[in-house]
Amino acid sequence: MQPSVPPDVRARVMPAVIDELARWGVERFSVEAMAERHQLDAATVYRYWGDRQRLIVDAAIADVETQTARADTGSLRGDLTALARALTERLNTDVGRTMVRAVAMDRPGHHDEETRKMFWAARFQGVRAVVDRARQRGELREDVNTLAAVLMVLAPLNIRALYSDEPIDEKYCAAVADMAWHALARK
């Protein structure tokens, strides 16, 4: 079992991980190179995270938690809109766009494929809270599949970020949230 990460260590390491993933992607991510470039101690990183895979997944969780923290408005429609805006805000940054591209590209390497799957699973878990809360409030149709519901918001925004360098505009963001709400809400 890994020791709990002190807040000051987490505060220094997480931005470095995000920066390295944006620069090099999952395949070329190296704890040693990150530590050197960001003046961190690699031994400290390994002590708290154990390996690069856990470090990358922890960074994904922290990143999505930052984006989704604002998405608890008390209603499904409000949550979907806030979530889409937060994701769009992140995807419209160089780091956000580069990072989503880095973990989406299909390159050989079992370890890296496993890391990529864990990364996306972590992002899914963070976003599913919106769907879970709506289900608890009784706002969802009975037959809503959680994975499909989450992908209704994530997929259109991520696809735009993957295949275009143009910023995702507010109108598109609002349309994604609105279409998801119409598909998911109990009428």
PDB file of C-alpha atoms in Angstrom:
ATOM      1  CA  MET A   1       0.000   0.000   0.000  1.00  0.00           C
ATOM      2  CA  GLN A   2       1.316   3.415  -0.999  1.00  0.00           C
ATOM      3  CA  PRO A   3       1.719   6.071   1.706  1.00  0.00           C
ATOM      4  CA  SER A   4      -0.629   9.047   1.607  1.00  0.00           C
ATOM      5  CA  VAL A   5       0.751  11.849  -0.557  1.00  0.00           C
ATOM      6  CA  PRO A   6       1.383  15.069   1.387  1.00  0.00           C
ATOM      7  CA  PRO A   7      -0.488  18.042  -0.116  1.00  0.00           C
ATOM      8  CA  ASP A   8       2.727  19.987  -0.852  1.00  0.00           C
ATOM      9  CA  VAL A   9       4.196  17.030  -2.778  1.00  0.00           C
ATOM     10  CA  ARG A  10       0.942  16.555  -4.730  1.00  0.00           C
ATOM     11  CA  ALA A  11       0.832  20.290  -5.512  1.00  0.00           C
ATOM     12  CA  ARG A  12       4.322  20.143  -7.048  1.00  0.00           C
ATOM     13  CA  VAL A  13       4.020  16.800  -8.846  1.00  0.00           C
ATOM     14  CA  MET A  14       0.546  16.927 -10.456  1.00  0.00           C
ATOM     15  CA  PRO A  15       1.198  19.991 -12.674  1.00  0.00           C
ATOM     16  CA  ALA A  16       4.507  18.413 -13.741  1.00  0.00           C
ATOM     17  CA  VAL A  17       2.733  15.179 -14.737  1.00  0.00           C
ATOM     18  CA  ILE A  18       0.117  17.076 -16.760  1.00  0.00           C
ATOM     19  CA  ASP A  19       2.853  19.097 -18.455  1.00  0.00           C
ATOM     20  CA  GLU A  20       4.846  15.981 -19.331  1.00  0.00           C
ATOM     21  CA  LEU A  21       1.799  14.137 -20.662  1.00  0.00           C
ATOM     22  CA  ALA A  22       0.956  17.129 -22.827  1.00  0.00           C
ATOM     23  CA  ARG A  23       4.514  17.259 -24.153  1.00  0.00           C
ATOM     24  CA  TRP A  24       5.286  13.576 -24.612  1.00  0.00           C
ATOM     25  CA  GLY A  25       2.107  11.539 -24.338  1.00  0.00           C
ATOM     26  CA  VAL A  26       1.692   8.312 -22.420  1.00  0.00           C
ATOM     27  CA  GLU A  27       4.262   6.280 -24.363  1.00  0.00           C
ATOM     28  CA  ARG A  28       7.173   8.655 -23.868  1.00  0.00           C
ATOM     29  CA  PHE A  29       6.275   9.724 -20.329  1.00  0.00           C
ATOM     30  CA  SER A  30       9.195   9.182 -17.977  1.00  0.00           C
ATOM     31  CA  VAL A  31       9.247   9.809 -14.234  1.00  0.00           C
ATOM     32  CA  GLU A  32      12.980  10.462 -14.358  1.00  0.00           C
ATOM     33  CA  ALA A  33      12.718  12.990 -17.211  1.00  0.00           C
ATOM     34  CA  MET A  34       9.780  14.704 -15.500  1.00  0.00           C
ATOM     35  CA  ALA A  35      11.692  14.893 -12.224  1.00  0.00           C
ATOM     36  CA  GLU A  36      14.732  16.376 -13.908  1.00  0.00           C
ATOM     37  CA  ARG A  37      12.787  18.901 -16.005  1.00  0.00           C
ATOM     38  CA  HIS A  38      10.648  20.062 -13.057  1.00  0.00           C
ATOM     39  CA  GLN A  39      13.305  19.889 -10.313  1.00  0.00           C
ATOM     40  CA  LEU A  40      11.574  17.040  -8.462  1.00  0.00           C
ATOM     41  CA  ASP A  41      13.048  14.045  -6.693  1.00  0.00           C
ATOM     42  CA  ALA A  42      12.252  10.868  -8.672  1.00  0.00           C
ATOM     43  CA  ALA A  43      12.656   8.732  -5.527  1.00  0.00           C
ATOM     44  CA  THR A  44       9.949  10.794  -3.805  1.00  0.00           C
ATOM     45  CA  VAL A  45       7.623  10.318  -6.769  1.00  0.00           C
ATOM     46  CA  TYR A  46       8.179   6.547  -6.723  1.00  0.00           C
ATOM     47  CA  ARG A  47       7.726   6.421  -2.924  1.00  0.00           C
ATOM     48  CA  TYR A  48       4.252   7.942  -3.154  1.00  0.00           C
ATOM     49  CA  TRP A  49       3.010   6.629  -6.499  1.00  0.00           C
ATOM     50  CA  GLY A  50       4.990   3.420  -6.998  1.00  0.00           C
ATOM     51  CA  ASP A  51       5.165   3.547 -10.789  1.00  0.00           C
ATOM     52  CA  ARG A  52       4.469   5.761 -13.774  1.00  0.00           C
ATOM     53  CA  GLN A  53       1.130   4.119 -14.477  1.00  0.00           C
ATOM     54  CA  ARG A  54      -0.318   5.001 -11.058  1.00  0.00           C
ATOM     55  CA  LEU A  55       1.114   8.499 -11.369  1.00  0.00           C
ATOM     56  CA  ILE A  56      -0.527   9.075 -14.764  1.00  0.00           C
ATOM     57  CA  VAL A  57      -3.886   7.743 -13.589  1.00  0.00           C
ATOM     58  CA  ASP A  58      -3.741   9.849 -10.409  1.00  0.00           C
ATOM     59  CA  ALA A  59      -3.069  12.916 -12.550  1.00  0.00           C
ATOM     60  CA  ALA A  60      -6.075  12.069 -14.734  1.00  0.00           C
ATOM     61  CA  ILE A  61      -8.285  11.780 -11.670  1.00  0.00           C
ATOM     62  CA  ALA A  62      -7.017  15.072 -10.241  1.00  0.00           C
ATOM     63  CA  ASP A  63      -7.488  16.815 -13.593  1.00  0.00           C
ATOM     64  CA  VAL A  64     -11.072  15.616 -14.068  1.00  0.00           C
ATOM     65  CA  GLU A  65     -11.952  16.368 -10.426  1.00  0.00           C
ATOM     66  CA  THR A  66     -10.823  19.941 -11.004  1.00  0.00           C
ATOM     67  CA  GLN A  67     -13.020  20.149 -14.103  1.00  0.00           C
ATOM     68  CA  THR A  68     -16.100  18.525 -12.590  1.00  0.00           C
ATOM     69  CA  ALA A  69     -16.080  20.146  -9.143  1.00  0.00           C
ATOM     70  CA  ARG A  70     -18.259  22.978 -10.472  1.00  0.00           C
ATOM     71  CA  ALA A  71     -20.778  20.576 -12.031  1.00  0.00           C
ATOM     72  CA  ASP A  72     -22.997  20.151  -8.948  1.00  0.00           C
ATOM     73  CA  THR A  73     -25.725  22.728  -9.515  1.00  0.00           C
ATOM     74  CA  GLY A  74     -28.665  20.762  -8.132  1.00  0.00           C
ATOM     75  CA  SER A  75     -30.259  19.889 -11.478  1.00  0.00           C
ATOM     76  CA  LEU A  76     -29.409  17.575 -14.366  1.00  0.00           C
ATOM     77  CA  ARG A  77     -29.644  20.377 -16.926  1.00  0.00           C
ATOM     78  CA  GLY A  78     -27.446  22.688 -14.855  1.00  0.00           C
ATOM     79  CA  ASP A  79     -24.934  19.928 -14.120  1.00  0.00           C
ATOM     80  CA  LEU A  80     -24.642  18.952 -17.785  1.00  0.00           C
ATOM     81  CA  THR A  81     -24.158  22.572 -18.805  1.00  0.00           C
ATOM     82  CA  ALA A  82     -21.554  23.184 -16.091  1.00  0.00           C
ATOM     83  CA  LEU A  83     -19.761  19.935 -16.966  1.00  0.00           C
ATOM     84  CA  ALA A  84     -19.672  20.734 -20.687  1.00  0.00           C
ATOM     85  CA  ARG A  85     -18.361  24.236 -19.947  1.00  0.00           C
ATOM     86  CA  ALA A  86     -15.647  22.950 -17.593  1.00  0.00           C
ATOM     87  CA  LEU A  87     -14.518  20.298 -20.078  1.00  0.00           C
ATOM     88  CA  THR A  88     -14.581  22.831 -22.919  1.00  0.00           C
ATOM     89  CA  GLU A  89     -12.584  25.300 -20.871  1.00  0.00           C
ATOM     90  CA  ARG A  90      -9.902  22.642 -20.319  1.00  0.00           C
ATOM     91  CA  LEU A  91      -9.967  21.361 -23.909  1.00  0.00           C
ATOM     92  CA  ASN A  92      -9.538  24.903 -25.218  1.00  0.00           C
ATOM     93  CA  THR A  93      -6.118  25.133 -23.567  1.00  0.00           C
ATOM     94  CA  ASP A  94      -2.962  23.879 -25.251  1.00  0.00           C
ATOM     95  CA  VAL A  95      -2.339  21.479 -22.378  1.00  0.00           C
ATOM     96  CA  GLY A  96      -5.912  20.147 -22.392  1.00  0.00           C
ATOM     97  CA  ARG A  97      -5.998  19.576 -26.129  1.00  0.00           C
ATOM     98  CA  THR A  98      -2.538  18.038 -26.257  1.00  0.00           C
ATOM     99  CA  MET A  99      -3.293  15.792 -23.305  1.00  0.00           C
ATOM    100  CA  VAL A 100      -6.518  14.405 -24.758  1.00  0.00           C
ATOM    101  CA  ARG A 101      -4.676  13.728 -28.014  1.00  0.00           C
ATOM    102  CA  ALA A 102      -1.810  12.051 -26.178  1.00  0.00           C
ATOM    103  CA  VAL A 103      -4.069   9.542 -24.463  1.00  0.00           C
ATOM    104  CA  ALA A 104      -6.320   8.901 -27.455  1.00  0.00           C
ATOM    105  CA  MET A 105      -3.769   7.933 -30.064  1.00  0.00           C
ATOM    106  CA  ASP A 106      -3.449   4.215 -30.701  1.00  0.00           C
ATOM    107  CA  ARG A 107       0.175   3.223 -30.514  1.00  0.00           C
ATOM    108  CA  PRO A 108       1.678  -0.213 -29.824  1.00  0.00           C
ATOM    109  CA  GLY A 109       2.757  -1.173 -26.350  1.00  0.00           C
ATOM    110  CA  HIS A 110       0.678  -3.186 -23.874  1.00  0.00           C
ATOM    111  CA  HIS A 111       1.771  -1.232 -20.811  1.00  0.00           C
ATOM    112  CA  ASP A 112       0.884   2.047 -22.444  1.00  0.00           C
ATOM    113  CA  GLU A 113      -2.442   0.707 -23.716  1.00  0.00           C
ATOM    114  CA  GLU A 114      -3.262  -0.427 -20.183  1.00  0.00           C
ATOM    115  CA  THR A 115      -2.309   3.027 -18.850  1.00  0.00           C
ATOM    116  CA  ARG A 116      -4.504   4.662 -21.497  1.00  0.00           C
ATOM    117  CA  LYS A 117      -7.473   2.480 -20.502  1.00  0.00           C
ATOM    118  CA  MET A 118      -6.941   3.318 -16.836  1.00  0.00           C
ATOM    119  CA  PHE A 119      -6.719   7.025 -17.709  1.00  0.00           C
ATOM    120  CA  TRP A 120     -10.052   7.007 -19.554  1.00  0.00           C
ATOM    121  CA  ALA A 121     -11.685   4.888 -16.836  1.00  0.00           C
ATOM    122  CA  ALA A 122     -10.579   7.461 -14.254  1.00  0.00           C
ATOM    123  CA  ARG A 123     -12.016  10.287 -16.352  1.00  0.00           C
ATOM    124  CA  PHE A 124     -15.269   8.350 -16.763  1.00  0.00           C
ATOM    125  CA  GLN A 125     -15.545   7.814 -12.992  1.00  0.00           C
ATOM    126  CA  GLY A 126     -15.129  11.527 -12.357  1.00  0.00           C
ATOM    127  CA  VAL A 127     -17.782  12.546 -14.866  1.00  0.00           C
ATOM    128  CA  ARG A 128     -20.296   9.837 -13.956  1.00  0.00           C
ATOM    129  CA  ALA A 129     -21.034  11.690 -10.704  1.00  0.00           C
ATOM    130  CA  VAL A 130     -23.287  14.014 -12.732  1.00  0.00           C
ATOM    131  CA  VAL A 131     -25.341  11.043 -13.940  1.00  0.00           C
ATOM    132  CA  ASP A 132     -25.372   9.366 -10.520  1.00  0.00           C
ATOM    133  CA  ARG A 133     -26.630  12.534  -8.813  1.00  0.00           C
ATOM    134  CA  ALA A 134     -29.388  12.963 -11.409  1.00  0.00           C
ATOM    135  CA  ARG A 135     -30.409   9.334 -10.932  1.00  0.00           C
ATOM    136  CA  GLN A 136     -30.599   9.856  -7.135  1.00  0.00           C
ATOM    137  CA  ARG A 137     -32.741  12.985  -7.630  1.00  0.00           C
ATOM    138  CA  GLY A 138     -35.094  11.038  -9.919  1.00  0.00           C
ATOM    139  CA  GLU A 139     -34.331  13.222 -12.949  1.00  0.00           C
ATOM    140  CA  LEU A 140     -33.244  10.418 -15.339  1.00  0.00           C
ATOM    141  CA  ARG A 141     -35.380   8.218 -17.506  1.00  0.00           C
ATOM    142  CA  GLU A 142     -35.511   4.660 -16.125  1.00  0.00           C
ATOM    143  CA  ASP A 143     -33.549   3.042 -18.973  1.00  0.00           C
ATOM    144  CA  VAL A 144     -30.526   5.376 -19.027  1.00  0.00           C
ATOM    145  CA  ASN A 145     -27.206   3.588 -19.443  1.00  0.00           C
ATOM    146  CA  THR A 146     -24.571   5.411 -17.368  1.00  0.00           C
ATOM    147  CA  LEU A 147     -21.721   4.876 -19.842  1.00  0.00           C
ATOM    148  CA  ALA A 148     -23.791   6.119 -22.776  1.00  0.00           C
ATOM    149  CA  ALA A 149     -24.961   9.110 -20.754  1.00  0.00           C
ATOM    150  CA  VAL A 150     -21.423  10.145 -19.851  1.00  0.00           C
ATOM    151  CA  LEU A 151     -20.248   9.690 -23.436  1.00  0.00           C
ATOM    152  CA  MET A 152     -23.037  11.958 -24.711  1.00  0.00           C
ATOM    153  CA  VAL A 153     -21.149  14.852 -23.162  1.00  0.00           C
ATOM    154  CA  LEU A 154     -17.543  13.642 -23.358  1.00  0.00           C
ATOM    155  CA  ALA A 155     -17.462  12.280 -26.904  1.00  0.00           C
ATOM    156  CA  PRO A 156     -18.571  15.319 -28.950  1.00  0.00           C
ATOM    157  CA  LEU A 157     -16.246  17.651 -27.032  1.00  0.00           C
ATOM    158  CA  ASN A 158     -13.256  15.307 -27.159  1.00  0.00           C
ATOM    159  CA  ILE A 159     -13.793  14.573 -30.860  1.00  0.00           C
ATOM    160  CA  ARG A 160     -13.749  18.308 -31.624  1.00  0.00           C
ATOM    161  CA  ALA A 161     -10.526  18.652 -29.629  1.00  0.00           C
ATOM    162  CA  LEU A 162      -8.944  15.646 -31.339  1.00  0.00           C
ATOM    163  CA  TYR A 163      -9.692  16.622 -34.917  1.00  0.00           C
ATOM    164  CA  SER A 164      -9.637  20.398 -34.899  1.00  0.00           C
ATOM    165  CA  ASP A 165      -7.357  23.117 -33.648  1.00  0.00           C
ATOM    166  CA  GLU A 166     -10.260  25.573 -33.537  1.00  0.00           C
ATOM    167  CA  PRO A 167     -11.502  26.443 -30.054  1.00  0.00           C
ATOM    168  CA  ILE A 168     -14.754  24.827 -29.014  1.00  0.00           C
ATOM    169  CA  ASP A 169     -17.242  27.683 -28.862  1.00  0.00           C
ATOM    170  CA  GLU A 170     -19.947  28.310 -26.271  1.00  0.00           C
ATOM    171  CA  LYS A 171     -22.734  27.617 -28.784  1.00  0.00           C
ATOM    172  CA  TYR A 172     -21.431  24.103 -29.536  1.00  0.00           C
ATOM    173  CA  CYS A 173     -20.807  23.462 -25.837  1.00  0.00           C
ATOM    174  CA  ALA A 174     -24.370  24.492 -24.960  1.00  0.00           C
ATOM    175  CA  ALA A 175     -25.790  22.369 -27.801  1.00  0.00           C
ATOM    176  CA  VAL A 176     -23.960  19.266 -26.506  1.00  0.00           C
ATOM    177  CA  ALA A 177     -25.302  19.808 -22.976  1.00  0.00           C
ATOM    178  CA  ASP A 178     -28.825  20.508 -24.248  1.00  0.00           C
ATOM    179  CA  MET A 179     -28.950  17.419 -26.486  1.00  0.00           C
ATOM    180  CA  ALA A 180     -27.668  15.255 -23.621  1.00  0.00           C
ATOM    181  CA  TRP A 181     -30.324  16.691 -21.299  1.00  0.00           C
ATOM    182  CA  HIS A 182     -33.120  16.008 -23.822  1.00  0.00           C
ATOM    183  CA  ALA A 183     -31.903  12.424 -24.254  1.00  0.00           C
ATOM    184  CA  LEU A 184     -31.518  11.668 -20.544  1.00  0.00           C
ATOM    185  CA  ALA A 185     -34.174  13.621 -18.645  1.00  0.00           C
ATOM    186  CA  ARG A 186     -37.370  12.109 -17.359  1.00  0.00           C
ATOM    187  CA  LYS A 187     -40.216  13.874 -19.150  1.00  0.00           C
TER     188      LYS A 187
END
